[in-house]
Coordinates of C-alpha atoms in Angstrom, one line a residue:
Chain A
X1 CA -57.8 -42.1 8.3
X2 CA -56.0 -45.2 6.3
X3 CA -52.7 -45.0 6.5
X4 CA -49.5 -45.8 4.0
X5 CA -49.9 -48.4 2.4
X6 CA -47.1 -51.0 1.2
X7 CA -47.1 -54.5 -0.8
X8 CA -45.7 -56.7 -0.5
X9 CA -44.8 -56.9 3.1
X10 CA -42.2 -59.7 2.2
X11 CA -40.2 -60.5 -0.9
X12 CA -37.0 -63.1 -1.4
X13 CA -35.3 -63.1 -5.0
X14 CA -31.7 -63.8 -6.3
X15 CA -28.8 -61.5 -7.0
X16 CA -29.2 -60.2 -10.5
X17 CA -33.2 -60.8 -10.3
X18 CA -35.2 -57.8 -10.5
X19 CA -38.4 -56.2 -7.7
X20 CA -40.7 -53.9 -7.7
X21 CA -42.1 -52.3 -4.5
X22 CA -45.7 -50.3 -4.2
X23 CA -46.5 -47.7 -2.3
X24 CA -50.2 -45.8 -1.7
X25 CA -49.4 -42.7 0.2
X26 CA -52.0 -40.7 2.8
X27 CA -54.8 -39.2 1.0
X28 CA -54.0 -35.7 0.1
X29 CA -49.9 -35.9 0.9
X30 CA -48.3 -33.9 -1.4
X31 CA -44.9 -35.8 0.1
X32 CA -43.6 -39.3 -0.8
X33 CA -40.4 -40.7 0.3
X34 CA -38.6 -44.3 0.1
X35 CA -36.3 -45.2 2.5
X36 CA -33.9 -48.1 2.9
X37 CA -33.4 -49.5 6.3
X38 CA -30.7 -52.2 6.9
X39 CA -30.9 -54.6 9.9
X40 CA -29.8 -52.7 13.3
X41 CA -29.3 -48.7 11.2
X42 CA -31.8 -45.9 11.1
X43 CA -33.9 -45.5 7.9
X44 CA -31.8 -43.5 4.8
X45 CA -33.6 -41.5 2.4
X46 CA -33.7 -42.7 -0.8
X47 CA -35.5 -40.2 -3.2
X48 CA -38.6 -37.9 -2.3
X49 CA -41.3 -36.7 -4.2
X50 CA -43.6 -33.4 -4.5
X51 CA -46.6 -34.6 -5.8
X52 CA -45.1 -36.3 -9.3
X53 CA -41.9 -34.7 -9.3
X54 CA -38.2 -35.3 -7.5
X55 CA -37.3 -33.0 -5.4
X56 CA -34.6 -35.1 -3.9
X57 CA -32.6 -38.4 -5.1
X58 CA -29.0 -37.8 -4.2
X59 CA -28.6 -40.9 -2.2
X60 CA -30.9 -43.2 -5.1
X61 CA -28.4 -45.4 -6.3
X62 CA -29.3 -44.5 -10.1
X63 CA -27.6 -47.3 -12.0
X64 CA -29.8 -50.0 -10.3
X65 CA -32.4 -48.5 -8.3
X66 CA -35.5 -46.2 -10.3
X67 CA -39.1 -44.9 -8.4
X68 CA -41.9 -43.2 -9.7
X69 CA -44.7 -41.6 -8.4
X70 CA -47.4 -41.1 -11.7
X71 CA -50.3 -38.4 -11.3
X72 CA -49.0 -38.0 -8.0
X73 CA -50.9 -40.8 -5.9
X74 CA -48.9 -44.1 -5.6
X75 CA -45.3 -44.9 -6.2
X76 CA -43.0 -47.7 -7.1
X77 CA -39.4 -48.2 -5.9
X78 CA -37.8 -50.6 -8.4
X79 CA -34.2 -52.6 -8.0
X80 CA -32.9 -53.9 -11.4
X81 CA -30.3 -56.2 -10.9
X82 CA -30.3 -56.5 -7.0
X83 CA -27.4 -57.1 -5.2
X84 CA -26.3 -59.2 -1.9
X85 CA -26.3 -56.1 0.2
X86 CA -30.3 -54.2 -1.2
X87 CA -31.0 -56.9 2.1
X88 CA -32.9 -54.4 3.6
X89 CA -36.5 -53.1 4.7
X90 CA -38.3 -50.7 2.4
X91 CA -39.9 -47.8 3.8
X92 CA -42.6 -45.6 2.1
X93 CA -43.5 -42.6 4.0
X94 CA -45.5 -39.5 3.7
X95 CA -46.4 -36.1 4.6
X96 CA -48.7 -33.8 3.8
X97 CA -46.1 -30.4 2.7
X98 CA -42.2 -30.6 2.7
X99 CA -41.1 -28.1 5.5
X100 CA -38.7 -29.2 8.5
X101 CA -41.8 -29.2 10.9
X102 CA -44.1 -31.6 8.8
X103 CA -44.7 -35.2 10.6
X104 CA -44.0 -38.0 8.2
X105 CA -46.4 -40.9 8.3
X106 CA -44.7 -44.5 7.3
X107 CA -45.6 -47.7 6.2
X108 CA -45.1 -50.8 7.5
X109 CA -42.2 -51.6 5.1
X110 CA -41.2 -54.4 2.7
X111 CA -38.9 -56.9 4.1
X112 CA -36.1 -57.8 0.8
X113 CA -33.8 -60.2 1.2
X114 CA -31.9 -61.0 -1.5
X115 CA -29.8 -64.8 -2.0
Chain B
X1 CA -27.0 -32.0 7.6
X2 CA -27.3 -31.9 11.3
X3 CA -25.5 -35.0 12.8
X4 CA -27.3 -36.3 16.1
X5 CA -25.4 -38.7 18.7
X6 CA -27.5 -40.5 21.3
X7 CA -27.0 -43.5 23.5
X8 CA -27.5 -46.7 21.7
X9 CA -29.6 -48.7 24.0
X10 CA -30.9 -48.4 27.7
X11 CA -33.0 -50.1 30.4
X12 CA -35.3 -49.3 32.8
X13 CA -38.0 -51.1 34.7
X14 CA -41.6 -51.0 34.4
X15 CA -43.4 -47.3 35.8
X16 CA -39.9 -45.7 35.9
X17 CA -40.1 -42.5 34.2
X18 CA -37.3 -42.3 31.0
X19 CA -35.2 -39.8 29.7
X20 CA -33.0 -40.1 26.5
X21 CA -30.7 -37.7 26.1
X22 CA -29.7 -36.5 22.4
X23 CA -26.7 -34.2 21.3
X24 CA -27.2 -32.2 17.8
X25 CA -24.4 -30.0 17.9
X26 CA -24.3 -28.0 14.6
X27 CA -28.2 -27.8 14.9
X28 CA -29.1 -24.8 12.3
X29 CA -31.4 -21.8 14.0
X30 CA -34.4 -22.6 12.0
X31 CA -34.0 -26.0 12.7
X32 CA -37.0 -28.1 14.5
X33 CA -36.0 -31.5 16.9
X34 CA -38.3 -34.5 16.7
X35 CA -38.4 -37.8 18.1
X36 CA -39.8 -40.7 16.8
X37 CA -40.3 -44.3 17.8
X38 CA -40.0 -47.7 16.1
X39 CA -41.4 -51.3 17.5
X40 CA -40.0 -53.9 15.4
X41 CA -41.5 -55.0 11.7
X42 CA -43.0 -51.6 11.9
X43 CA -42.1 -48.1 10.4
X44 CA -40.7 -45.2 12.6
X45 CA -43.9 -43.1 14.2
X46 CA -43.8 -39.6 15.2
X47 CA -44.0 -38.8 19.2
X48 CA -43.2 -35.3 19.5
X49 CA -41.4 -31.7 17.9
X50 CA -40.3 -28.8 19.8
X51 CA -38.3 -25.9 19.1
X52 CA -36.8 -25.0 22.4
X53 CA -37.9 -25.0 26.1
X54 CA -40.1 -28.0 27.0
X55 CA -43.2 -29.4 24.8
X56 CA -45.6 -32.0 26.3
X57 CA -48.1 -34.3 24.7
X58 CA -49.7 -37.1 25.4
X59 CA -46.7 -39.6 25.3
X60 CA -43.6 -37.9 26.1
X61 CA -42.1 -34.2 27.2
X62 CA -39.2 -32.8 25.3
X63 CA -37.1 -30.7 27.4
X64 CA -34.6 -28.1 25.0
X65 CA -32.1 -25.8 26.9
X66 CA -31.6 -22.3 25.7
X67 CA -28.5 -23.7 23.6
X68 CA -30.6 -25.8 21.8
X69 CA -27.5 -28.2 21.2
X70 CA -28.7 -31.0 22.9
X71 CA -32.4 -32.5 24.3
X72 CA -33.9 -35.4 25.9
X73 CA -37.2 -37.2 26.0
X74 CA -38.9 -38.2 28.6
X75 CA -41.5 -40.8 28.8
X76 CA -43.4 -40.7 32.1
X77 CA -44.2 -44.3 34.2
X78 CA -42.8 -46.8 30.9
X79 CA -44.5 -50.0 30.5
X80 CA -43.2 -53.0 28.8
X81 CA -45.1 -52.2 25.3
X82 CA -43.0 -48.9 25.5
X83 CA -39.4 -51.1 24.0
X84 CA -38.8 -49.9 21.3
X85 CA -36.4 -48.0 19.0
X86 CA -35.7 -43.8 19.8
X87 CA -34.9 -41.8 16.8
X88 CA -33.7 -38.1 17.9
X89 CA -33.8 -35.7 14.6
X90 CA -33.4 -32.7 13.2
X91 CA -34.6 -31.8 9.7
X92 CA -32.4 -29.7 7.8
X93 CA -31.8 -28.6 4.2
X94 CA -30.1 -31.1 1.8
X95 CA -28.0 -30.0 -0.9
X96 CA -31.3 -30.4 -3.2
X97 CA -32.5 -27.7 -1.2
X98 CA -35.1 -30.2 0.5
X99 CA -35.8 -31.2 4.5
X100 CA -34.9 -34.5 5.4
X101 CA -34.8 -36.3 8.4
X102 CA -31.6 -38.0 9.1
X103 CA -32.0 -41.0 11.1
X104 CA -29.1 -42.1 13.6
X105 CA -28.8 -45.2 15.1
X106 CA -31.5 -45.0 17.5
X107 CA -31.7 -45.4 21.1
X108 CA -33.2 -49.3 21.9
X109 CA -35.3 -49.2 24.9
X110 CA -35.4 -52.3 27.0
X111 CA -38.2 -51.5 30.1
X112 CA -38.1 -54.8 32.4
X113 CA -41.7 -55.8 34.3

């Protein structure tokens, strides 16, 4: 079974420059989430999806970050302008239903660092 | 959410056997503890989920008292490939109304030859 998938696996831009991050879930997970995970922290949730719709982005930081996840499949994490401190690693994970016992599956991340 | 509170980083040589220890106070009744592991330039992977009493797998045993406020993971005879990152974690209900997994610091495992 292929896992998640996740390009790039590096990316270096300027403040106030925009990236885009892709994501191909497991085959057949109804459950996509993005998480942000800075140098020597745990992973935070960012937004997670139910097949092509939000269920949760309370801790998306709306006015510069956006994701989508069309038909349901893939999904892309965007930062428009980024900032000094989106310096992070970029997690896609997925699973295959949404309940507190389900094992997320994650990729191996996309390293940001941002000048 | 449920806040856990584990040790940040430990040591242990080679074929010791390992036990983190993990505190989730306010953990809710339907609420499941899980454990995963992280090496470095790699996402967290799931080791093992248990409700209460002791699970075992292939990897690890997770020992839960009655309580259920605390647990700790054990990972029999560690070798050196077994550094790594610990995450203890307990889904709950977000204000959305979704699971999450909130991820703590992490316990770093050192295991010395």
């Amino acid at each position: 079974e292929a896992g998640v998938a996740q390009s790039p696996r590096y990316k270096i831009i300027e403040k106030r420059q925009s990236v885009a991050f892709w994501c191909n879930p497991i085959s057949g997970h109804a459950t996509l989430y993005w998480y942000q995970q800075i140098l020597g922290q745990g992973p935070k949730l960012l937004i997670q999806f139910q097949n092509n719709g939000v269920v949760d982005d309370s801790q998306l930081p709306k006015d510069r970050f956006s994701a989508e996840r069309l038909k349901g499949v893939d999904s892309t994490l965007k930062i428009q302008p980024a900032k000094l401190e989106d310096s992070a690693v970029y997690l896609c994970a997925s699973s295959q239903e949404r309940g507190n016992t389900d094992t997320q599956y994650f990729g191996p991340g996309t390293r940001l660092t941002v000048l | 959410l449920a806040k856990t509170t584990q040790p940040i980083s430990m040591d242990s040589y080679e074929g010791q056997e390992v036990n983190i220890t993990c505190s989730h106070n306010n953990i809710a009744t339907n609420d499941y503890i899980t454990w995963y592991q992280q090496f470095p330039s790699q996402g967290p992977r799931f080791i093992i989920q248990g409700y209460k009493t002791k699970v075992t797998n292939e990897v690890a045993s997770l020992f839960i008292p009655a309580d259920r406020k605390s647990s700790t993971l054990s990972l029999p005879r560690v070798s050196l490939s077994d550094t790594a990152v610990y995450y203890c974690l307990v889904a709950s209900i977000s204000g959305a109304g979704s699971y999450q997994l909130t991820f703590g610091k992490g316990t770093k495992l050192s295991v010395i030859p």
